[in-house]
Amino acid sequence: MLTSLLFFSLAVFAQDPNARQPVLSRGNADLTLDGEVRLRFESRDSAVPFGTSASESNSSGRFRIGLLADLDEEFSAYVQFQKLIRDEGDDSEDFIHQAFFAWKAAVLGTDLAAGRFELDLGSGLLVGTDDWNGTGRAFDGVRADRDGGSYRTTMFWTQPVEKQAIPDGMEQNFGGVWFATPLAQLEWEFYGLVRDDRGVGGAGLDDTTVGARVSGGQDSGFTWSAELATQFGDHGAEDAGGILAAVGGGTHLTRALRGDAGVLYASGDGDPADGNQDAFVPLFDERHSILGAADLVAPSNVIDVFARTLWDLDGNWSLGAAIHWMRLADDAGALPIAGATGTGDSDLAQELDLWAQGRLMQQLDLRLGVAEFWAGDAIALGEDQLWIYAQALVWF
């Protein structure tokens, strides 16, 4: 069924996506349609990298259609519907992924938006759209964006959407400010992010995450960045005190080949009885692109040393490879893999990711990949996992 939908979509979306035209224009108002169909096959052997588990395969589909109404030069509205089929034969899930009203230059050149929208801030270590996930992430609330030329700032106050950004049955507030500016030939970002579980369905997270990121080399052949964030507040009955740090850099080895390398550190908590939660508790990160494509490891109690290459074949197709060496930040702390238990050893895992991505035709993107996860001695009953996937994305 999913394959049939792909070919149907190719016929429906056979138009130039870079030349979108309003489907309706009347007076000063324009209506513009956009959409996507994303089909993916995945297989994991074993299904989880610990215990005894059989292999697992599934085919999923995500379908989105959006409508943008440009009312005039200042006002616009956007709604995006989403349908998710997690596997053939499963019931589909229907969502309103985005639905917001925007007012351009509403107050002293500041853009305002209210409703349901995505958030994508900075490097993705803390806040990202999580587009690889079936549902993606969405937030209900208000946001203000201002581009002052020499600086950019985003302020927001939201409630993460259940079943898209947080689990069903949880209620949470999430807000903050993000400020970016160039200074001394470097790009600086500063942020403060506030999270409150509101005592419903969560772990009593009532914390603030503050941090900064600096990057440079945009005008040279070598680009680099460094980021540091810390948490304070309450994690249940404990005092929050986690730390997240990352440093990395990359350059073009040849005109078509780029290499990157770096280190990520997320603190762990080896003594849960001392009243302090020293482990960094993730917010809404982009872990799929940060801690290995297999999506097994969270940015908490982990040290990840990685190297990555990307080879541009012809402008349409590229090949990529990444290797991760992961250890526990605290041997006695909880493992950053859901459901896994530790042994007291520090060797968490190694992972090798290989992929090819490209455009088969103007509105069809393909991605093929494989990841091998070698469980380390830190994982009790650890097993290796081979993950393979193929994804087709049709969009307009």
mmCIF file of C-alpha atoms in Angstrom:
data_model
loop_
_atom_site.group_PDB
_atom_site.id
_atom_site.type_symbol
_atom_site.label_atom_id
_atom_site.label_comp_id
_atom_site.label_asym_id
_atom_site.label_seq_id
_atom_site.Cartn_x
_atom_site.Cartn_y
_atom_site.Cartn_z
ATOM 1 C CA MET A 1 0.000 0.000 0.000
ATOM 2 C CA LEU A 2 2.787 2.447 0.891
ATOM 3 C CA THR A 3 4.563 1.803 -2.417
ATOM 4 C CA SER A 4 1.348 2.496 -4.340
ATOM 5 C CA LEU A 5 0.956 5.792 -2.479
ATOM 6 C CA LEU A 6 4.470 6.802 -3.522
ATOM 7 C CA PHE A 7 3.749 6.406 -7.227
ATOM 8 C CA PHE A 8 0.387 8.119 -6.808
ATOM 9 C CA SER A 9 2.169 11.041 -5.160
ATOM 10 C CA LEU A 10 4.666 11.310 -8.007
ATOM 11 C CA ALA A 11 1.798 11.819 -10.390
ATOM 12 C CA VAL A 12 -0.006 14.325 -8.167
ATOM 13 C CA PHE A 13 3.087 16.368 -7.252
ATOM 14 C CA ALA A 14 4.566 16.541 -10.763
ATOM 15 C CA GLN A 15 5.436 20.212 -10.684
ATOM 16 C CA ASP A 16 8.453 22.382 -10.007
ATOM 17 C CA PRO A 17 8.700 22.708 -6.197
ATOM 18 C CA ASN A 18 10.923 25.760 -6.532
ATOM 19 C CA ALA A 19 8.236 27.671 -8.400
ATOM 20 C CA ARG A 20 5.241 27.402 -6.097
ATOM 21 C CA GLN A 21 2.319 29.441 -7.250
ATOM 22 C CA PRO A 22 -0.740 30.449 -5.235
ATOM 23 C CA VAL A 23 -3.654 28.101 -5.792
ATOM 24 C CA LEU A 24 -5.997 31.050 -5.293
ATOM 25 C CA SER A 25 -5.478 34.814 -5.465
ATOM 26 C CA ARG A 26 -8.141 37.333 -4.614
ATOM 27 C CA GLY A 27 -7.415 40.954 -3.897
ATOM 28 C CA ASN A 28 -4.383 41.131 -1.605
ATOM 29 C CA ALA A 29 -4.818 37.536 -0.373
ATOM 30 C CA ASP A 30 -2.968 34.496 -1.760
ATOM 31 C CA LEU A 31 -3.441 30.825 -0.842
ATOM 32 C CA THR A 32 -0.447 28.519 -1.400
ATOM 33 C CA LEU A 33 -0.456 24.728 -1.028
ATOM 34 C CA ASP A 34 2.486 22.558 0.013
ATOM 35 C CA GLY A 35 2.877 18.926 0.980
ATOM 36 C CA GLU A 36 5.020 15.839 1.321
ATOM 37 C CA VAL A 37 4.768 12.058 1.317
ATOM 38 C CA ARG A 38 7.563 10.254 3.146
ATOM 39 C CA LEU A 39 7.825 6.454 2.983
ATOM 40 C CA ARG A 40 10.413 4.478 4.931
ATOM 41 C CA PHE A 41 11.413 0.835 5.352
ATOM 42 C CA GLU A 42 13.538 -0.143 8.366
ATOM 43 C CA SER A 43 14.943 -3.373 9.741
ATOM 44 C CA ARG A 44 16.791 -3.854 13.054
ATOM 45 C CA ASP A 45 18.623 -7.057 13.968
ATOM 46 C CA SER A 46 18.410 -7.467 16.920
ATOM 47 C CA ALA A 47 15.419 -5.245 17.687
ATOM 48 C CA VAL A 48 17.134 -3.853 20.816
ATOM 49 C CA PRO A 49 20.872 -4.034 21.584
ATOM 50 C CA PHE A 50 20.501 -5.874 24.911
ATOM 51 C CA GLY A 51 18.788 -9.005 26.127
ATOM 52 C CA THR A 52 17.500 -11.601 23.696
ATOM 53 C CA SER A 53 15.315 -10.110 20.982
ATOM 54 C CA ALA A 54 14.403 -11.096 17.453
ATOM 55 C CA SER A 55 14.890 -8.845 14.453
ATOM 56 C CA GLU A 56 12.202 -6.283 13.667
ATOM 57 C CA SER A 57 11.139 -4.742 10.357
ATOM 58 C CA ASN A 58 8.496 -2.177 9.550
ATOM 59 C CA SER A 59 7.290 0.116 6.769
ATOM 60 C CA SER A 60 5.942 3.537 7.702
ATOM 61 C CA GLY A 61 4.458 6.519 5.938
ATOM 62 C CA ARG A 62 4.061 10.170 6.823
ATOM 63 C CA PHE A 63 1.798 12.458 4.831
ATOM 64 C CA ARG A 64 1.631 16.223 5.251
ATOM 65 C CA ILE A 65 -0.324 18.929 3.476
ATOM 66 C CA GLY A 66 -0.179 22.604 4.337
ATOM 67 C CA LEU A 67 -2.007 25.734 3.317
ATOM 68 C CA LEU A 68 -0.493 29.213 3.642
ATOM 69 C CA ALA A 69 -2.756 32.236 3.483
ATOM 70 C CA ASP A 70 -0.935 35.509 2.825
ATOM 71 C CA LEU A 71 -3.608 38.001 3.817
ATOM 72 C CA ASP A 72 -1.499 41.072 3.048
ATOM 73 C CA GLU A 73 2.094 42.232 3.533
ATOM 74 C CA GLU A 74 1.841 41.984 7.331
ATOM 75 C CA PHE A 75 -0.585 39.158 8.169
ATOM 76 C CA SER A 76 -0.483 35.478 7.270
ATOM 77 C CA ALA A 77 -1.803 32.172 8.560
ATOM 78 C CA TYR A 78 -0.606 28.618 8.056
ATOM 79 C CA VAL A 79 -2.124 25.209 8.783
ATOM 80 C CA GLN A 80 -0.451 21.849 8.193
ATOM 81 C CA PHE A 81 -2.235 18.504 8.559
ATOM 82 C CA GLN A 82 -0.318 15.296 9.154
ATOM 83 C CA LYS A 83 -1.184 11.601 8.902
ATOM 84 C CA LEU A 84 1.175 8.951 10.235
ATOM 85 C CA ILE A 85 1.077 5.214 9.478
ATOM 86 C CA ARG A 86 3.681 3.550 11.706
ATOM 87 C CA ASP A 87 3.443 0.164 9.958
ATOM 88 C CA GLU A 88 1.304 -1.471 7.302
ATOM 89 C CA GLY A 89 -1.865 -2.779 8.930
ATOM 90 C CA ASP A 90 -1.639 -0.378 11.890
ATOM 91 C CA ASP A 91 -4.218 2.320 12.514
ATOM 92 C CA SER A 92 -3.177 5.714 11.193
ATOM 93 C CA GLU A 93 -2.741 8.707 13.481
ATOM 94 C CA ASP A 94 -4.019 12.123 12.421
ATOM 95 C CA PHE A 95 -2.489 15.348 13.725
ATOM 96 C CA ILE A 96 -2.605 19.065 13.197
ATOM 97 C CA HIS A 97 1.151 19.525 13.033
ATOM 98 C CA GLN A 98 1.144 23.302 12.645
ATOM 99 C CA ALA A 99 -1.538 25.986 12.788
ATOM 100 C CA PHE A 100 -0.476 29.553 13.521
ATOM 101 C CA PHE A 101 -1.191 33.194 12.795
ATOM 102 C CA ALA A 102 1.774 35.466 12.015
ATOM 103 C CA TRP A 103 2.113 39.236 12.153
ATOM 104 C CA LYS A 104 5.198 40.608 10.438
ATOM 105 C CA ALA A 105 6.944 43.574 12.069
ATOM 106 C CA ALA A 106 4.183 43.758 14.642
ATOM 107 C CA VAL A 107 6.074 45.679 17.338
ATOM 108 C CA LEU A 108 9.209 47.737 16.553
ATOM 109 C CA GLY A 109 10.212 45.403 13.731
ATOM 110 C CA THR A 110 9.555 42.230 15.741
ATOM 111 C CA ASP A 111 7.635 39.377 14.071
ATOM 112 C CA LEU A 112 4.972 37.675 16.198
ATOM 113 C CA ALA A 113 3.374 34.250 15.815
ATOM 114 C CA ALA A 114 0.688 32.523 17.861
ATOM 115 C CA GLY A 115 -0.667 28.999 17.606
ATOM 116 C CA ARG A 116 1.102 25.682 16.900
ATOM 117 C CA PHE A 117 4.536 25.767 15.287
ATOM 118 C CA GLU A 118 7.951 24.114 15.108
ATOM 119 C CA LEU A 119 11.038 25.315 16.986
ATOM 120 C CA ASP A 120 14.547 24.984 15.559
ATOM 121 C CA LEU A 121 17.232 26.832 17.527
ATOM 122 C CA GLY A 122 21.002 26.842 17.220
ATOM 123 C CA SER A 123 22.974 23.633 16.788
ATOM 124 C CA GLY A 124 20.145 21.210 17.627
ATOM 125 C CA LEU A 125 21.838 19.986 20.801
ATOM 126 C CA LEU A 126 18.949 21.404 22.820
ATOM 127 C CA VAL A 127 16.015 22.320 20.558
ATOM 128 C CA GLY A 128 15.208 20.996 17.084
ATOM 129 C CA THR A 129 12.344 19.849 14.872
ATOM 130 C CA ASP A 130 13.228 16.118 15.111
ATOM 131 C CA ASP A 131 12.036 15.730 11.527
ATOM 132 C CA TRP A 132 13.458 12.188 11.259
ATOM 133 C CA ASN A 133 10.849 11.083 13.781
ATOM 134 C CA GLY A 134 7.469 10.151 12.361
ATOM 135 C CA THR A 135 5.546 12.955 14.045
ATOM 136 C CA GLY A 136 8.223 15.631 14.243
ATOM 137 C CA ARG A 137 7.910 18.185 17.047
ATOM 138 C CA ALA A 138 5.326 20.896 17.557
ATOM 139 C CA PHE A 139 4.637 23.476 20.277
ATOM 140 C CA ASP A 140 1.524 25.471 21.179
ATOM 141 C CA GLY A 141 2.175 29.030 22.236
ATOM 142 C CA VAL A 142 3.551 32.388 21.173
ATOM 143 C CA ARG A 143 6.916 33.454 19.790
ATOM 144 C CA ALA A 144 8.626 36.695 18.837
ATOM 145 C CA ASP A 145 11.492 36.881 16.313
ATOM 146 C CA ARG A 146 13.580 39.930 15.544
ATOM 147 C CA ASP A 147 16.412 40.346 13.053
ATOM 148 C CA GLY A 148 18.206 43.546 13.991
ATOM 149 C CA GLY A 149 20.923 43.182 11.358
ATOM 150 C CA SER A 150 23.742 42.949 13.895
ATOM 151 C CA TYR A 151 21.791 40.520 16.060
ATOM 152 C CA ARG A 152 18.928 38.002 15.980
ATOM 153 C CA THR A 153 16.698 37.038 18.845
ATOM 154 C CA THR A 154 13.851 34.602 19.465
ATOM 155 C CA MET A 155 11.596 34.617 22.529
ATOM 156 C CA PHE A 156 8.842 32.058 23.106
ATOM 157 C CA TRP A 157 6.491 30.548 25.666
ATOM 158 C CA THR A 158 4.829 27.274 24.744
ATOM 159 C CA GLN A 159 3.310 23.983 25.750
ATOM 160 C CA PRO A 160 4.943 21.045 23.900
ATOM 161 C CA VAL A 161 2.282 19.098 22.013
ATOM 162 C CA GLU A 162 1.413 15.665 23.401
ATOM 163 C CA LYS A 163 2.352 12.762 21.092
ATOM 164 C CA GLN A 164 4.484 15.120 19.000
ATOM 165 C CA ALA A 165 6.977 16.677 21.434
ATOM 166 C CA ILE A 166 6.114 14.946 24.729
ATOM 167 C CA PRO A 167 4.382 11.651 25.628
ATOM 168 C CA ASP A 168 0.614 11.390 25.710
ATOM 169 C CA GLY A 169 -0.736 12.287 29.161
ATOM 170 C CA MET A 170 2.079 14.701 30.050
ATOM 171 C CA GLU A 171 1.640 18.454 30.463
ATOM 172 C CA GLN A 172 4.617 20.767 30.281
ATOM 173 C CA ASN A 173 5.527 24.424 29.859
ATOM 174 C CA PHE A 174 8.583 25.308 27.806
ATOM 175 C CA GLY A 175 9.888 28.783 27.066
ATOM 176 C CA GLY A 176 13.003 30.838 26.696
ATOM 177 C CA VAL A 177 15.098 33.347 24.805
ATOM 178 C CA TRP A 178 17.777 32.787 22.153
ATOM 179 C CA PHE A 179 20.159 35.598 21.159
ATOM 180 C CA ALA A 180 22.774 35.506 18.372
ATOM 181 C CA THR A 181 25.268 38.161 17.292
ATOM 182 C CA PRO A 182 28.637 38.410 15.503
ATOM 183 C CA LEU A 183 31.494 39.682 17.654
ATOM 184 C CA ALA A 184 35.220 39.868 16.915
ATOM 185 C CA GLN A 185 34.808 37.845 13.684
ATOM 186 C CA LEU A 186 33.029 35.090 15.604
ATOM 187 C CA GLU A 187 29.381 34.077 15.784
ATOM 188 C CA TRP A 188 28.001 34.017 19.331
ATOM 189 C CA GLU A 189 24.748 32.506 20.614
ATOM 190 C CA PHE A 190 23.393 32.835 24.154
ATOM 191 C CA TYR A 191 20.265 31.176 25.494
ATOM 192 C CA GLY A 192 18.130 30.524 28.542
ATOM 193 C CA LEU A 193 15.457 27.801 28.409
ATOM 194 C CA VAL A 194 12.829 27.089 31.064
ATOM 195 C CA ARG A 195 10.974 23.766 31.463
ATOM 196 C CA ASP A 196 8.170 22.949 33.920
ATOM 197 C CA ASP A 197 6.402 19.564 34.001
ATOM 198 C CA ARG A 198 3.413 21.123 35.787
ATOM 199 C CA GLY A 199 3.204 17.975 37.920
ATOM 200 C CA VAL A 200 1.237 16.022 35.307
ATOM 201 C CA GLY A 201 2.634 12.821 33.811
ATOM 202 C CA GLY A 202 6.282 13.826 34.042
ATOM 203 C CA ALA A 203 9.310 13.391 36.293
ATOM 204 C CA GLY A 204 8.902 16.677 38.154
ATOM 205 C CA LEU A 205 11.288 18.559 35.874
ATOM 206 C CA ASP A 206 11.333 22.222 36.858
ATOM 207 C CA ASP A 207 14.628 23.472 35.515
ATOM 208 C CA THR A 208 16.423 26.213 33.625
ATOM 209 C CA THR A 209 19.113 25.518 31.027
ATOM 210 C CA VAL A 210 21.517 28.340 30.222
ATOM 211 C CA GLY A 211 24.387 28.233 27.799
ATOM 212 C CA ALA A 212 26.382 29.708 24.949
ATOM 213 C CA ARG A 213 27.813 28.649 21.615
ATOM 214 C CA VAL A 214 30.635 30.231 19.634
ATOM 215 C CA SER A 215 31.629 29.370 16.079
ATOM 216 C CA GLY A 216 34.166 30.643 13.595
ATOM 217 C CA GLY A 217 36.027 30.018 10.389
ATOM 218 C CA GLN A 218 33.108 30.756 8.078
ATOM 219 C CA ASP A 219 35.433 32.819 5.850
ATOM 220 C CA SER A 220 38.232 30.250 5.896
ATOM 221 C CA GLY A 221 38.632 26.629 4.965
ATOM 222 C CA PHE A 222 38.178 25.332 8.510
ATOM 223 C CA THR A 223 34.964 25.870 10.492
ATOM 224 C CA TRP A 224 34.627 25.114 14.190
ATOM 225 C CA SER A 225 32.235 25.522 17.105
ATOM 226 C CA ALA A 226 32.119 25.088 20.876
ATOM 227 C CA GLU A 227 29.037 24.954 23.091
ATOM 228 C CA LEU A 228 28.492 24.748 26.847
ATOM 229 C CA ALA A 229 25.186 24.499 28.751
ATOM 230 C CA THR A 230 24.278 23.859 32.374
ATOM 231 C CA GLN A 231 21.034 23.126 34.202
ATOM 232 C CA PHE A 232 19.747 24.290 37.565
ATOM 233 C CA GLY A 233 16.430 24.001 39.357
ATOM 234 C CA ASP A 234 14.568 20.892 40.513
ATOM 235 C CA HIS A 235 14.438 17.389 39.060
ATOM 236 C CA GLY A 236 11.829 15.858 41.311
ATOM 237 C CA ALA A 237 13.219 15.872 44.845
ATOM 238 C CA GLU A 238 16.774 16.502 43.622
ATOM 239 C CA ASP A 239 18.633 19.663 42.668
ATOM 240 C CA ALA A 240 19.430 19.871 38.952
ATOM 241 C CA GLY A 241 23.063 20.320 38.006
ATOM 242 C CA GLY A 242 23.754 18.672 34.654
ATOM 243 C CA ILE A 243 26.293 19.895 32.092
ATOM 244 C CA LEU A 244 26.359 19.541 28.305
ATOM 245 C CA ALA A 245 29.430 20.461 26.244
ATOM 246 C CA ALA A 246 30.420 19.976 22.617
ATOM 247 C CA VAL A 247 33.358 21.010 20.457
ATOM 248 C CA GLY A 248 34.063 20.192 16.837
ATOM 249 C CA GLY A 249 35.404 21.342 13.515
ATOM 250 C CA GLY A 250 35.665 20.413 9.876
ATOM 251 C CA THR A 251 37.149 21.300 6.531
ATOM 252 C CA HIS A 252 37.046 20.344 2.857
ATOM 253 C CA LEU A 253 39.660 17.663 2.301
ATOM 254 C CA THR A 254 39.094 18.021 -1.438
ATOM 255 C CA ARG A 255 36.610 20.088 -3.383
ATOM 256 C CA ALA A 256 34.035 17.289 -3.162
ATOM 257 C CA LEU A 257 35.018 15.667 0.154
ATOM 258 C CA ARG A 258 34.431 17.221 3.576
ATOM 259 C CA GLY A 259 35.551 15.858 6.942
ATOM 260 C CA ASP A 260 34.328 16.714 10.458
ATOM 261 C CA ALA A 261 35.260 15.543 13.938
ATOM 262 C CA GLY A 262 34.329 16.442 17.482
ATOM 263 C CA VAL A 263 33.526 15.479 21.050
ATOM 264 C CA LEU A 264 30.229 15.666 22.948
ATOM 265 C CA TYR A 265 30.001 15.421 26.756
ATOM 266 C CA ALA A 266 26.754 15.064 28.705
ATOM 267 C CA SER A 267 27.163 14.572 32.439
ATOM 268 C CA GLY A 268 25.885 11.581 34.401
ATOM 269 C CA ASP A 269 24.825 11.007 37.998
ATOM 270 C CA GLY A 270 26.626 8.244 39.850
ATOM 271 C CA ASP A 271 25.010 8.851 43.257
ATOM 272 C CA PRO A 272 21.208 9.184 43.072
ATOM 273 C CA ALA A 273 20.973 9.322 46.892
ATOM 274 C CA ASP A 274 22.981 12.511 47.450
ATOM 275 C CA GLY A 275 20.111 14.911 46.658
ATOM 276 C CA ASN A 276 21.782 16.230 43.487
ATOM 277 C CA GLN A 277 20.828 15.234 39.936
ATOM 278 C CA ASP A 278 24.165 15.659 38.198
ATOM 279 C CA ALA A 279 23.044 14.023 34.955
ATOM 280 C CA PHE A 280 22.111 16.313 32.080
ATOM 281 C CA VAL A 281 18.427 15.785 31.246
ATOM 282 C CA PRO A 282 17.784 16.323 27.503
ATOM 283 C CA LEU A 283 15.324 18.903 26.228
ATOM 284 C CA PHE A 284 14.204 18.586 22.568
ATOM 285 C CA ASP A 285 17.452 17.676 20.819
ATOM 286 C CA GLU A 286 18.249 16.359 17.337
ATOM 287 C CA ARG A 287 19.935 13.180 18.573
ATOM 288 C CA HIS A 288 19.470 11.360 15.242
ATOM 289 C CA SER A 289 22.065 13.631 13.642
ATOM 290 C CA ILE A 290 24.190 14.036 16.787
ATOM 291 C CA LEU A 291 24.646 10.673 18.543
ATOM 292 C CA GLY A 292 24.402 8.175 15.714
ATOM 293 C CA ALA A 293 21.756 7.492 13.098
ATOM 294 C CA ALA A 294 20.501 4.357 14.877
ATOM 295 C CA ASP A 295 18.801 6.636 17.444
ATOM 296 C CA LEU A 296 19.694 4.502 20.451
ATOM 297 C CA VAL A 297 21.666 6.929 22.646
ATOM 298 C CA ALA A 298 20.363 10.046 24.391
ATOM 299 C CA PRO A 299 22.593 13.045 25.300
ATOM 300 C CA SER A 300 22.865 12.132 28.986
ATOM 301 C CA ASN A 301 25.755 10.390 30.799
ATOM 302 C CA VAL A 302 27.737 9.945 27.612
ATOM 303 C CA ILE A 303 31.029 10.976 26.043
ATOM 304 C CA ASP A 304 30.930 10.656 22.258
ATOM 305 C CA VAL A 305 34.011 11.079 20.074
ATOM 306 C CA PHE A 306 32.993 11.139 16.417
ATOM 307 C CA ALA A 307 34.398 11.562 12.927
ATOM 308 C CA ARG A 308 32.346 12.082 9.769
ATOM 309 C CA THR A 309 32.909 12.476 6.030
ATOM 310 C CA LEU A 310 30.578 13.564 3.233
ATOM 311 C CA TRP A 311 31.480 13.055 -0.439
ATOM 312 C CA ASP A 312 29.542 15.090 -2.992
ATOM 313 C CA LEU A 313 29.387 12.945 -6.117
ATOM 314 C CA ASP A 314 27.733 15.169 -8.706
ATOM 315 C CA GLY A 315 25.656 17.885 -7.042
ATOM 316 C CA ASN A 316 22.627 15.591 -6.767
ATOM 317 C CA TRP A 317 24.047 12.595 -4.928
ATOM 318 C CA SER A 318 26.360 12.258 -1.946
ATOM 319 C CA LEU A 319 27.853 9.480 0.179
ATOM 320 C CA GLY A 320 28.402 9.793 3.915
ATOM 321 C CA ALA A 321 30.120 7.906 6.707
ATOM 322 C CA ALA A 322 30.355 8.502 10.456
ATOM 323 C CA ILE A 323 31.987 6.641 13.317
ATOM 324 C CA HIS A 324 31.136 7.144 17.003
ATOM 325 C CA TRP A 325 33.122 5.979 20.038
ATOM 326 C CA MET A 326 30.852 6.290 23.079
ATOM 327 C CA ARG A 327 31.690 5.910 26.759
ATOM 328 C CA LEU A 328 29.797 6.683 29.945
ATOM 329 C CA ALA A 329 30.534 10.028 31.562
ATOM 330 C CA ASP A 330 29.928 8.383 34.960
ATOM 331 C CA ASP A 331 30.385 4.603 35.195
ATOM 332 C CA ALA A 332 27.882 4.335 38.057
ATOM 333 C CA GLY A 333 25.224 6.470 36.379
ATOM 334 C CA ALA A 334 22.144 5.385 34.450
ATOM 335 C CA LEU A 335 22.714 4.338 30.861
ATOM 336 C CA PRO A 336 21.542 6.744 28.122
ATOM 337 C CA ILE A 337 19.785 3.890 26.252
ATOM 338 C CA ALA A 338 16.121 3.335 27.051
ATOM 339 C CA GLY A 339 15.563 0.090 28.957
ATOM 340 C CA ALA A 340 19.247 -0.832 29.266
ATOM 341 C CA THR A 341 20.989 -1.480 32.577
ATOM 342 C CA GLY A 342 24.651 -0.956 33.355
ATOM 343 C CA THR A 343 27.461 -3.194 34.570
ATOM 344 C CA GLY A 344 29.768 -0.558 36.051
ATOM 345 C CA ASP A 345 32.037 -0.590 32.990
ATOM 346 C CA SER A 346 32.604 2.617 31.003
ATOM 347 C CA ASP A 347 32.655 1.244 27.424
ATOM 348 C CA LEU A 348 29.176 2.086 26.101
ATOM 349 C CA ALA A 349 29.284 1.390 22.362
ATOM 350 C CA GLN A 350 30.748 2.049 18.955
ATOM 351 C CA GLU A 351 28.603 2.844 15.932
ATOM 352 C CA LEU A 352 29.353 3.044 12.215
ATOM 353 C CA ASP A 353 26.889 4.849 9.935
ATOM 354 C CA LEU A 354 26.975 4.689 6.122
ATOM 355 C CA TRP A 355 24.468 6.362 3.836
ATOM 356 C CA ALA A 356 23.728 7.605 0.342
ATOM 357 C CA GLN A 357 21.331 10.428 -0.385
ATOM 358 C CA GLY A 358 20.252 12.219 -3.502
ATOM 359 C CA ARG A 359 17.542 13.388 -5.841
ATOM 360 C CA LEU A 360 16.167 10.852 -8.290
ATOM 361 C CA MET A 361 14.013 13.473 -9.973
ATOM 362 C CA GLN A 362 13.077 17.057 -9.235
ATOM 363 C CA GLN A 363 10.601 16.261 -6.456
ATOM 364 C CA LEU A 364 11.793 12.828 -5.276
ATOM 365 C CA ASP A 365 14.576 12.518 -2.701
ATOM 366 C CA LEU A 366 15.998 9.109 -1.746
ATOM 367 C CA ARG A 367 18.073 8.115 1.273
ATOM 368 C CA LEU A 368 19.583 4.658 1.826
ATOM 369 C CA GLY A 369 21.639 3.724 4.843
ATOM 370 C CA VAL A 370 23.025 1.177 7.251
ATOM 371 C CA ALA A 371 24.233 1.478 10.845
ATOM 372 C CA GLU A 372 26.137 -1.092 12.868
ATOM 373 C CA PHE A 373 25.917 -0.633 16.649
ATOM 374 C CA TRP A 374 28.470 -2.605 18.659
ATOM 375 C CA ALA A 375 27.335 -2.791 22.279
ATOM 376 C CA GLY A 376 30.107 -2.234 24.823
ATOM 377 C CA ASP A 377 30.756 -3.896 28.177
ATOM 378 C CA ALA A 378 28.784 -1.170 29.963
ATOM 379 C CA ILE A 379 25.499 -2.656 28.644
ATOM 380 C CA ALA A 380 24.260 -5.665 30.562
ATOM 381 C CA LEU A 381 23.441 -8.553 28.184
ATOM 382 C CA GLY A 382 24.687 -6.343 25.377
ATOM 383 C CA GLU A 383 24.081 -7.357 21.774
ATOM 384 C CA ASP A 384 25.104 -5.769 18.503
ATOM 385 C CA GLN A 385 22.477 -4.287 16.225
ATOM 386 C CA LEU A 386 22.428 -3.909 12.445
ATOM 387 C CA TRP A 387 19.975 -1.286 11.200
ATOM 388 C CA ILE A 388 19.185 -0.788 7.518
ATOM 389 C CA TYR A 389 16.720 1.646 5.997
ATOM 390 C CA ALA A 390 15.450 3.075 2.727
ATOM 391 C CA GLN A 391 13.450 6.281 2.537
ATOM 392 C CA ALA A 392 11.678 8.104 -0.279
ATOM 393 C CA LEU A 393 10.429 11.665 0.104
ATOM 394 C CA VAL A 394 8.080 13.258 -2.417
ATOM 395 C CA TRP A 395 7.422 16.945 -1.826
ATOM 396 C CA PHE A 396 5.993 20.024 -3.448
#
